[in-house]
């Protein structure tokens, strides 16, 4: 039987588990059988909640069995499911006859054609049946009369005994909306007053978990306050990060430093913390913590700190800055989610505040994304960008990495370093290194009014992505359910993550917790040492960070106040922000096993190797960390035995072997004996172990031979195959590997899978000569031909203000730089467009003193092409180095300058490629000064590297647009900076859209008078799993032109010919929830 998807019915009144009793009463439990693509269950649940009825949702008719039905007081059928089987018919009939209720809604009647006992409303035995043909249209479910009728009818069907038990529960009423008058839960409503804070006991009455689960309080105010992050040590003690300075009190300005790290212990075994030790204080807005090397690394923008206790009193007496440069301009967009990863590195994410500083002794700048580094702070790697503000990271037990972003991407899969995707693969669809995989838009909130700023009804403040990685919960949770917190709608979501080829997809698992307490604010949910899921409750009436826009989220419909000045951390200021409350809960499965308390010691090698076999990943990872930190090589024989154990658990995993392999890697164990053990693990029955063996071998050059000889490139598990291809991309170039990759390219499965095809291309780039040599004597298929084409003509997108982590090899390649350059307001245009290499060996393109310069440096000598004519304010630029050594610059398709170099480069440019500014002033390509920031606009910039061909490489000139309009997103406000633009009928138009905001936006031009219709289509499409791939552009004829989704920091151009008919043509952003406020008019005149 599939685990039921549980919907918590809260509203503004109450919630609890089936077995919970409050003052002698309890809430009712009903099972709702629905079907995919509808939201009726969510709306009904919100309505029923205030009446004391919890609703559990399923789409599986097999859940209508006697054992499962025994947990419920009633069943609601609203699905076009097949006819009842005899067994299900008998189970339901007995269920009703025993005194329970059955409610059949319109389409559900089809199931009962062969069940005359359920043909009409009435009684059956001791039970009751209600049948209605109403509710076929969504609009009916938004009508108060219909919802009241449904509530009353379901209450009648449950019976008098259940109704009396609900009354006896005496659940408090904290309704601040007069929600009995609310029917359409998709709209915003006034917030007339503020709910008072509740005690943990009263709050729990308003918070529901699934049937057979319960909430246990571990710690609360006054002992703790405002827990923003948490972790555990090797003794199983909870460490929390408390931040009362968040979001706007800054040390740099206010001398604020009121935040702390606190150790919380349960010393008497009663399940509640009774000892609290302040490990470190005088901190200012710390946001994450990870334990390592006997201390703690804490993210506290602009710094990462290492704190350590050296005398055993649990108080930090060492405080070191590991690195600095993290953005603090917006405190809800800083670094977070520090985790010790399988590869013995610290992982983390950061929001759009990003990083601008020095790493590994070199300047580095990056936006929101994912990164890792060694526990000592060395060897920092920025791995990939995310699409918007980011505060979630998690690992599966077989070392797959997932991320949540705040806005409309609550689940994303990190598949490979972004460097593997820098080059364009011909014929392939775009793929991001951090790829959105969530399969649904809606949250299932229990409050009747969602106080959200944007992405209304969806995820707008998603945090965390920790998986269930123990064995105390039901099997359906194991390594499959991720917990995504959404504090603005007061819930912890269950994201069901399932394999999808070499990648993954997410399905809607509804909620682990949901509350109608308007203060409940879960920010982290994670499997703890005891196998329960621990939840950090920020507990604050105000969760929202951003200011509100009248057209988008009127203030009076989000908070009961009107003023909203910005604070230092870019959050609105309000005296209603709380600093006194905070709770830590444990969600426990009542039928699960009880894990005995345990502790680990750093020097206890037998104890640590034994802990590697624990069924809770927390203990396995902690043991791995301690073995590696202590460099306990005496553990190696025990590690061999764990790896050689070929048993798998009920879901096909062998977690101990995975950790043992990574422990070998951390110990540097690559001698002959260790290599033999790791190589044999390539044949292990558990796919996760085979994947780990591949990844561990990648860390050693000798591992390549083992991978090539094993045939694991054809592994039956596509995620193992992906790991092989990524590993091959990192090995030194070899003809043998290139030939193997060409053979793999002929495999239709590799060609079809989006992740495998891109990883194979990345590996082919590394082993280019071998791949092409094999292709020359082979018979390439369509995919292999696309790879060959892409190898011979290399195209990179140039990201302004970024360093290309894996710069291209320019040896023997023609170089073509293209882009659109224009003025940014009234400033003169100058600065570095791009640079690769240095003055000894490299090239670049820049503007200085009104002249466009391409410089080529070879063997310490410099060669240039420099324009002489006045440059236009807006121009298409093309600069190239040809096989003849000719340097040419074209402006708007016409030759504007030329020069001469000896020829193509004969050696790689070893200094990384950078664009938009000189991030490496000591490695500049010309004699400009400082960072030489580019002051203009740079759009659609690309670097093309071609193998020389006989035909001319001159491209036709670009047609100069008739009018260029600069349009900009107003940061944090969800509006364009212009409400009206004017163009002439039939004029060629280029609209340059710049996005400095922290979330994605787009731009659509519509037919006159169609904004409401297109807006309605935009609202409807958000529930389409393919909507993001469609760039959130509705497929309706009213849309004339549209851009792609523009990520933070990007600029795109939309080119079109203005309509011939004069009129007012709306322009709009259709990212979820934006269209009502983010729109304007394009006036077309004759």
Coordinates of C-alpha atoms in Angstrom, one line a residue, residues 489-908:
X489 CA 2.2 29.6 4.8
X490 CA 3.1 27.8 8.1
X491 CA 4.0 24.3 6.9
X492 CA 6.6 21.7 6.3
X493 CA 6.1 20.1 2.8
X494 CA 6.8 16.5 1.9
X495 CA 8.5 16.4 -1.5
X496 CA 8.6 12.9 -3.0
X497 CA 11.8 12.6 -5.0
X498 CA 11.8 9.8 -7.6
X499 CA 14.4 8.8 -10.3
X500 CA 13.8 10.2 -13.8
X501 CA 16.3 8.7 -16.1
X502 CA 19.7 9.9 -14.9
X503 CA 18.0 12.7 -13.0
X504 CA 15.0 13.1 -10.7
X505 CA 11.5 14.4 -10.5
X506 CA 9.5 15.7 -7.6
X507 CA 5.9 14.7 -6.7
X508 CA 3.5 16.4 -4.3
X509 CA 3.6 14.5 -1.0
X510 CA 1.5 17.2 0.8
X511 CA 2.7 18.0 4.4
X512 CA 4.5 16.7 7.4
X513 CA 3.3 19.6 9.4
X514 CA 0.8 22.4 8.7
X515 CA -0.6 25.0 11.1
X516 CA -3.2 27.7 11.4
X517 CA -1.2 29.4 14.1
X518 CA -0.2 32.6 12.4
X519 CA 3.1 32.6 14.3
X520 CA 4.3 29.0 13.4
X521 CA 7.3 29.5 11.1
X522 CA 9.3 26.3 10.3
X523 CA 12.7 27.2 8.8
X524 CA 14.6 23.8 9.1
X525 CA 13.4 20.2 9.2
X526 CA 16.0 17.5 9.4
X527 CA 16.4 13.9 10.5
X528 CA 17.9 13.9 14.0
X529 CA 20.1 11.4 15.9
X530 CA 17.0 9.6 17.2
X531 CA 15.4 9.1 13.8
X532 CA 12.7 11.7 14.4
X533 CA 12.4 14.8 12.2
X534 CA 13.4 17.8 14.2
X535 CA 11.8 21.2 13.2
X536 CA 13.2 24.6 14.1
X537 CA 10.2 27.0 14.5
X538 CA 11.2 30.6 14.1
X539 CA 7.8 31.5 15.6
X540 CA 7.0 35.0 14.4
X541 CA 3.9 36.7 13.2
X542 CA 6.0 38.4 10.6
X543 CA 8.0 36.1 8.3
X544 CA 8.0 38.3 5.2
X545 CA 11.2 40.1 4.4
X546 CA 10.3 42.2 1.3
X547 CA 8.4 45.4 1.2
X548 CA 4.9 45.3 -0.4
X549 CA 3.6 46.8 -3.6
X550 CA 0.1 48.1 -3.8
X551 CA -0.7 46.4 -7.1
X552 CA 1.0 43.1 -6.1
X553 CA 0.6 42.6 -2.3
X554 CA -1.3 45.5 -0.6
X555 CA 0.2 46.0 2.8
X556 CA -3.2 45.8 4.6
X557 CA -3.7 42.4 3.0
X558 CA -0.4 41.1 4.4
X559 CA 0.1 42.8 7.7
X560 CA -2.1 45.1 9.9
X561 CA -0.1 48.2 9.4
X562 CA 0.8 50.7 6.6
X563 CA 4.3 52.0 7.2
X564 CA 7.1 50.0 5.6
X565 CA 10.5 51.7 5.7
X566 CA 13.5 49.6 4.7
X567 CA 16.0 48.5 7.3
X568 CA 19.7 47.9 7.0
X569 CA 19.2 44.3 5.9
X570 CA 16.7 45.4 3.2
X571 CA 13.7 44.1 5.2
X572 CA 10.8 46.3 6.0
X573 CA 11.0 47.7 9.6
X574 CA 8.2 46.8 12.0
X575 CA 7.7 46.8 15.7
X576 CA 5.6 43.7 15.2
X577 CA 8.7 41.6 14.5
X578 CA 9.2 39.3 17.5
X579 CA 12.5 38.6 19.2
X580 CA 11.3 36.6 22.2
X581 CA 9.9 33.3 20.9
X582 CA 11.3 30.1 19.3
X583 CA 10.7 26.4 19.5
X584 CA 12.3 23.1 18.6
X585 CA 10.0 20.2 17.9
X586 CA 10.5 16.5 17.2
X587 CA 8.0 14.8 14.8
X588 CA 7.8 11.1 15.9
X589 CA 6.2 8.1 14.2
X590 CA 4.3 6.4 17.0
X591 CA 4.6 2.9 15.5
X592 CA 8.3 3.2 14.7
X593 CA 11.1 1.8 16.7
X594 CA 12.8 3.7 19.5
X595 CA 16.4 4.5 19.0
X596 CA 18.6 4.1 22.0
X597 CA 20.7 7.2 22.9
X598 CA 24.3 6.9 21.8
X599 CA 27.5 8.9 21.7
X600 CA 30.6 8.8 19.7
X601 CA 34.2 9.7 20.7
X602 CA 36.7 11.1 18.3
X603 CA 39.5 8.6 19.3
X604 CA 37.3 5.5 19.6
X605 CA 38.1 3.8 16.3
X606 CA 36.2 0.6 16.9
X607 CA 33.2 2.7 18.0
X608 CA 33.4 4.9 15.0
X609 CA 33.7 2.0 12.5
X610 CA 30.7 0.3 14.2
X611 CA 28.7 3.6 13.8
X612 CA 29.3 3.5 10.0
X613 CA 26.9 0.6 10.1
X614 CA 24.1 2.5 11.9
X615 CA 20.8 2.8 10.0
X616 CA 20.7 6.6 10.6
X617 CA 22.8 8.6 8.2
X618 CA 23.5 11.2 10.8
X619 CA 25.6 8.7 12.8
X620 CA 27.3 7.3 9.7
X621 CA 28.3 10.7 8.5
X622 CA 29.5 11.8 11.9
X623 CA 31.6 8.6 12.2
X624 CA 33.0 9.2 8.8
X625 CA 33.9 12.8 9.7
X626 CA 35.6 11.8 12.9
X627 CA 37.6 9.1 11.3
X628 CA 38.8 11.4 8.5
X629 CA 39.5 14.3 10.8
X630 CA 41.6 12.0 13.0
X631 CA 43.2 10.4 10.0
X632 CA 42.6 7.0 11.7
X633 CA 44.3 4.8 9.1
X634 CA 44.1 1.9 11.5
X635 CA 40.4 1.8 10.6
X636 CA 41.2 0.8 7.0
X637 CA 40.9 -3.0 7.4
X638 CA 37.4 -2.5 9.0
X639 CA 36.5 -0.3 6.1
X640 CA 37.4 -3.0 3.6
X641 CA 35.0 -5.4 5.3
X642 CA 32.1 -2.9 5.2
X643 CA 32.7 -2.2 1.5
X644 CA 32.9 -5.9 0.7
X645 CA 29.5 -6.6 2.3
X646 CA 27.2 -7.1 -0.7
X647 CA 23.9 -7.0 1.2
X648 CA 21.4 -4.3 0.4
X649 CA 18.5 -3.1 2.5
X650 CA 14.8 -3.1 1.6
X651 CA 15.1 -0.2 -0.8
X652 CA 18.3 -1.4 -2.5
X653 CA 20.8 0.7 -0.5
X654 CA 24.0 -0.1 1.4
X655 CA 24.7 3.1 3.2
X656 CA 27.6 1.8 5.3
X657 CA 29.6 0.8 2.2
X658 CA 29.0 4.3 0.7
X659 CA 30.4 6.0 3.8
X660 CA 33.3 3.5 4.1
X661 CA 34.4 4.3 0.5
X662 CA 34.3 8.0 1.2
X663 CA 36.2 7.4 4.4
X664 CA 38.9 5.7 2.4
X665 CA 39.1 8.7 0.2
X666 CA 39.3 11.1 3.2
X667 CA 42.2 9.0 4.5
X668 CA 44.0 9.1 1.2
X669 CA 43.9 5.3 1.0
X670 CA 44.8 4.6 -2.6
X671 CA 47.5 2.0 -2.2
X672 CA 47.2 -1.3 -4.1
X673 CA 45.1 -3.0 -1.5
X674 CA 42.7 -0.1 -1.3
X675 CA 42.5 0.3 -5.0
X676 CA 41.6 -3.4 -5.3
X677 CA 38.7 -3.0 -2.8
X678 CA 37.4 0.2 -4.5
X679 CA 37.6 -1.4 -7.9
X680 CA 35.7 -4.4 -6.8
X681 CA 33.0 -2.1 -5.5
X682 CA 32.3 -1.2 -9.1
X683 CA 30.4 -4.5 -9.2
X684 CA 28.5 -4.1 -6.0
X685 CA 24.8 -4.9 -6.2
X686 CA 23.8 -1.5 -4.7
X687 CA 23.8 1.2 -7.3
X688 CA 24.7 3.8 -4.7
X689 CA 27.9 1.9 -3.8
X690 CA 28.9 1.6 -7.5
X691 CA 28.3 5.3 -7.9
X692 CA 30.4 6.0 -4.8
X693 CA 33.3 3.8 -6.1
X694 CA 33.3 5.8 -9.4
X695 CA 33.4 9.1 -7.5
X696 CA 36.1 8.0 -5.1
X697 CA 38.2 6.6 -8.0
X698 CA 37.9 10.0 -9.7
X699 CA 40.1 11.5 -6.9
X700 CA 43.0 9.3 -8.0
X701 CA 44.6 9.4 -11.5
X702 CA 45.1 5.6 -11.2
X703 CA 41.3 5.2 -11.1
X704 CA 40.9 5.9 -14.8
X705 CA 42.2 2.4 -15.8
X706 CA 39.8 0.8 -13.4
X707 CA 36.8 2.7 -14.8
X708 CA 37.7 2.0 -18.4
X709 CA 38.2 -1.7 -17.8
X710 CA 35.0 -2.2 -15.8
X711 CA 32.4 -1.4 -18.5
X712 CA 30.6 0.6 -15.8
X713 CA 30.0 3.3 -18.5
X714 CA 27.2 1.0 -19.5
X715 CA 25.8 0.5 -16.0
X716 CA 22.1 -0.4 -15.9
X717 CA 21.5 2.4 -13.4
X718 CA 21.5 5.7 -15.3
X719 CA 22.6 7.7 -12.3
X720 CA 25.7 5.5 -12.0
X721 CA 26.3 6.1 -15.6
X722 CA 26.0 9.8 -15.1
X723 CA 28.6 9.6 -12.4
X724 CA 31.0 7.8 -14.8
X725 CA 30.6 10.4 -17.5
X726 CA 31.2 13.3 -15.0
X727 CA 34.3 11.5 -13.7
X728 CA 35.7 11.0 -17.2
X729 CA 35.3 14.7 -17.8
X730 CA 37.7 15.4 -15.0
X731 CA 40.4 12.9 -16.0
X732 CA 43.4 14.1 -18.2
X733 CA 42.7 13.7 -21.9
X734 CA 43.3 10.3 -23.4
X735 CA 42.6 8.8 -26.8
X736 CA 41.4 5.6 -25.2
X737 CA 38.8 7.5 -23.2
X738 CA 37.7 9.5 -26.2
X739 CA 37.1 6.3 -28.2
X740 CA 35.1 4.9 -25.3
X741 CA 33.0 8.0 -25.2
X742 CA 32.3 7.9 -29.0
X743 CA 31.0 4.4 -28.5
X744 CA 28.8 5.6 -25.6
X745 CA 27.5 8.3 -27.9
X746 CA 26.0 5.6 -30.1
X747 CA 23.9 4.4 -27.3
X748 CA 20.4 5.8 -27.8
X749 CA 19.7 5.9 -24.1
X750 CA 22.7 8.2 -23.5
X751 CA 21.6 10.4 -26.4
X752 CA 18.0 10.7 -25.2
X753 CA 18.6 11.5 -21.6
X754 CA 19.2 15.2 -21.0
X755 CA 21.7 14.7 -18.2
X756 CA 23.6 11.8 -19.8
X757 CA 23.9 13.6 -23.1
X758 CA 25.3 16.8 -21.5
X759 CA 27.7 14.9 -19.3
X760 CA 28.9 12.9 -22.3
X761 CA 29.5 16.0 -24.2
X762 CA 31.5 17.5 -21.3
X763 CA 33.6 14.4 -21.2
X764 CA 34.0 14.5 -25.0
X765 CA 35.3 18.1 -24.7
X766 CA 38.1 16.8 -22.4
X767 CA 38.9 13.9 -24.6
X768 CA 38.2 15.7 -27.9
X769 CA 41.1 14.3 -30.0
X770 CA 40.2 10.7 -29.1
X771 CA 36.5 11.2 -29.7
X772 CA 37.1 12.8 -33.1
X773 CA 39.6 10.2 -34.1
X774 CA 37.1 7.4 -33.3
X775 CA 34.3 9.2 -35.1
X776 CA 36.5 9.5 -38.2
X777 CA 36.6 5.7 -38.6
X778 CA 33.2 5.0 -37.1
X779 CA 29.6 5.6 -38.2
X780 CA 28.3 8.4 -36.0
X781 CA 24.6 8.6 -35.3
X782 CA 22.6 11.9 -35.1
X783 CA 23.7 12.6 -31.5
X784 CA 27.3 11.8 -32.2
X785 CA 27.2 14.2 -35.2
X786 CA 25.9 16.9 -32.9
X787 CA 28.7 16.3 -30.5
X788 CA 31.2 16.5 -33.4
X789 CA 29.7 19.7 -34.6
X790 CA 29.8 21.2 -31.1
X791 CA 33.4 20.2 -30.7
X792 CA 34.4 21.8 -33.9
X793 CA 32.5 25.0 -33.3
X794 CA 32.7 26.0 -29.6
X795 CA 30.3 28.6 -28.3
X796 CA 30.3 30.0 -24.7
X797 CA 27.9 32.5 -23.2
X798 CA 29.8 35.3 -21.4
X799 CA 28.3 36.0 -18.0
X800 CA 29.1 39.7 -17.1
X801 CA 30.9 40.2 -13.8
X802 CA 31.7 36.5 -13.6
X803 CA 34.7 34.3 -13.8
X804 CA 34.5 31.3 -16.1
X805 CA 35.4 28.5 -13.7
X806 CA 36.6 26.2 -16.5
X807 CA 38.1 28.4 -19.3
X808 CA 38.4 27.0 -22.8
X809 CA 41.5 25.8 -24.6
X810 CA 42.2 28.3 -27.3
X811 CA 45.1 26.4 -28.9
X812 CA 44.8 26.4 -32.7
X813 CA 41.3 28.0 -32.6
X814 CA 39.9 31.0 -34.3
X815 CA 38.4 33.4 -31.7
X816 CA 35.2 35.3 -32.3
X817 CA 33.7 37.6 -29.6
X818 CA 30.2 38.9 -30.2
X819 CA 27.8 41.0 -28.2
X820 CA 25.5 44.0 -28.1
X821 CA 27.0 47.0 -26.4
X822 CA 25.1 50.1 -25.4
X823 CA 25.0 53.0 -23.0
X824 CA 23.7 52.7 -19.4
X825 CA 21.9 55.9 -18.8
X826 CA 24.2 59.0 -19.4
X827 CA 27.5 57.5 -18.4
X828 CA 30.2 57.2 -21.1
X829 CA 30.9 53.6 -22.1
X830 CA 34.2 52.2 -21.2
X831 CA 35.8 49.2 -19.4
X832 CA 36.6 45.6 -19.9
X833 CA 34.2 43.5 -22.0
X834 CA 36.2 40.3 -21.6
X835 CA 39.7 39.0 -21.0
X836 CA 41.3 35.6 -21.1
X837 CA 44.9 35.0 -20.1
X838 CA 47.3 37.8 -19.4
X839 CA 49.9 40.1 -21.1
X840 CA 52.2 37.2 -21.6
X841 CA 49.7 34.9 -23.3
X842 CA 46.1 36.0 -23.7
X843 CA 43.5 38.2 -25.4
X844 CA 40.8 40.7 -24.6
X845 CA 38.3 43.2 -25.7
X846 CA 37.7 46.6 -24.1
X847 CA 36.6 50.2 -24.6
X848 CA 38.9 53.0 -23.5
X849 CA 38.7 56.7 -24.4
X850 CA 35.9 56.1 -26.9
X851 CA 37.9 53.4 -28.8
X852 CA 37.1 49.7 -29.0
X853 CA 40.2 47.6 -28.7
X854 CA 40.9 43.9 -29.3
X855 CA 44.3 42.9 -27.9
X856 CA 46.2 39.6 -28.6
X857 CA 49.2 38.8 -26.5
X858 CA 51.5 36.0 -27.7
X859 CA 54.9 35.2 -26.2
X860 CA 55.0 38.5 -24.3
X861 CA 54.3 40.6 -27.4
X862 CA 51.1 42.6 -27.9
X863 CA 49.1 43.0 -31.1
X864 CA 46.0 45.2 -31.4
X865 CA 43.1 46.4 -33.5
X866 CA 41.8 49.8 -32.4
X867 CA 38.8 51.6 -33.8
X868 CA 39.2 55.3 -34.9
X869 CA 35.7 56.5 -35.7
X870 CA 33.2 57.6 -33.0
X871 CA 31.4 54.6 -31.7
X872 CA 27.5 54.6 -31.8
X873 CA 25.6 54.6 -28.5
X874 CA 24.2 51.2 -29.4
X875 CA 26.1 48.7 -31.5
X876 CA 26.6 45.1 -32.5
X877 CA 30.2 44.2 -31.9
X878 CA 32.2 41.4 -33.4
X879 CA 35.9 41.0 -32.7
X880 CA 38.0 38.1 -34.1
X881 CA 41.3 36.5 -34.4
X882 CA 41.5 34.5 -37.7
X883 CA 43.8 31.6 -38.7
X884 CA 45.9 34.1 -40.8
X885 CA 46.6 36.1 -37.6
X886 CA 44.3 38.9 -38.8
X887 CA 42.6 40.8 -35.9
X888 CA 39.4 42.4 -37.0
X889 CA 36.7 44.4 -35.3
X890 CA 33.2 44.8 -36.9
X891 CA 30.7 47.4 -35.6
X892 CA 27.2 46.9 -36.9
X893 CA 28.5 44.5 -39.5
X894 CA 31.1 46.9 -41.0
X895 CA 34.8 46.6 -40.5
X896 CA 35.9 49.2 -38.0
X897 CA 39.5 48.2 -37.2
X898 CA 42.1 45.6 -38.1
X899 CA 45.5 44.4 -36.9
X900 CA 47.9 41.6 -37.3
X901 CA 49.2 38.9 -35.0
X902 CA 51.6 36.0 -35.9
X903 CA 48.7 33.5 -36.0
X904 CA 46.5 31.5 -33.7
X905 CA 47.5 30.7 -30.2
X906 CA 49.9 27.8 -29.8
X907 CA 49.4 27.3 -26.1
X908 CA 46.4 27.6 -23.7

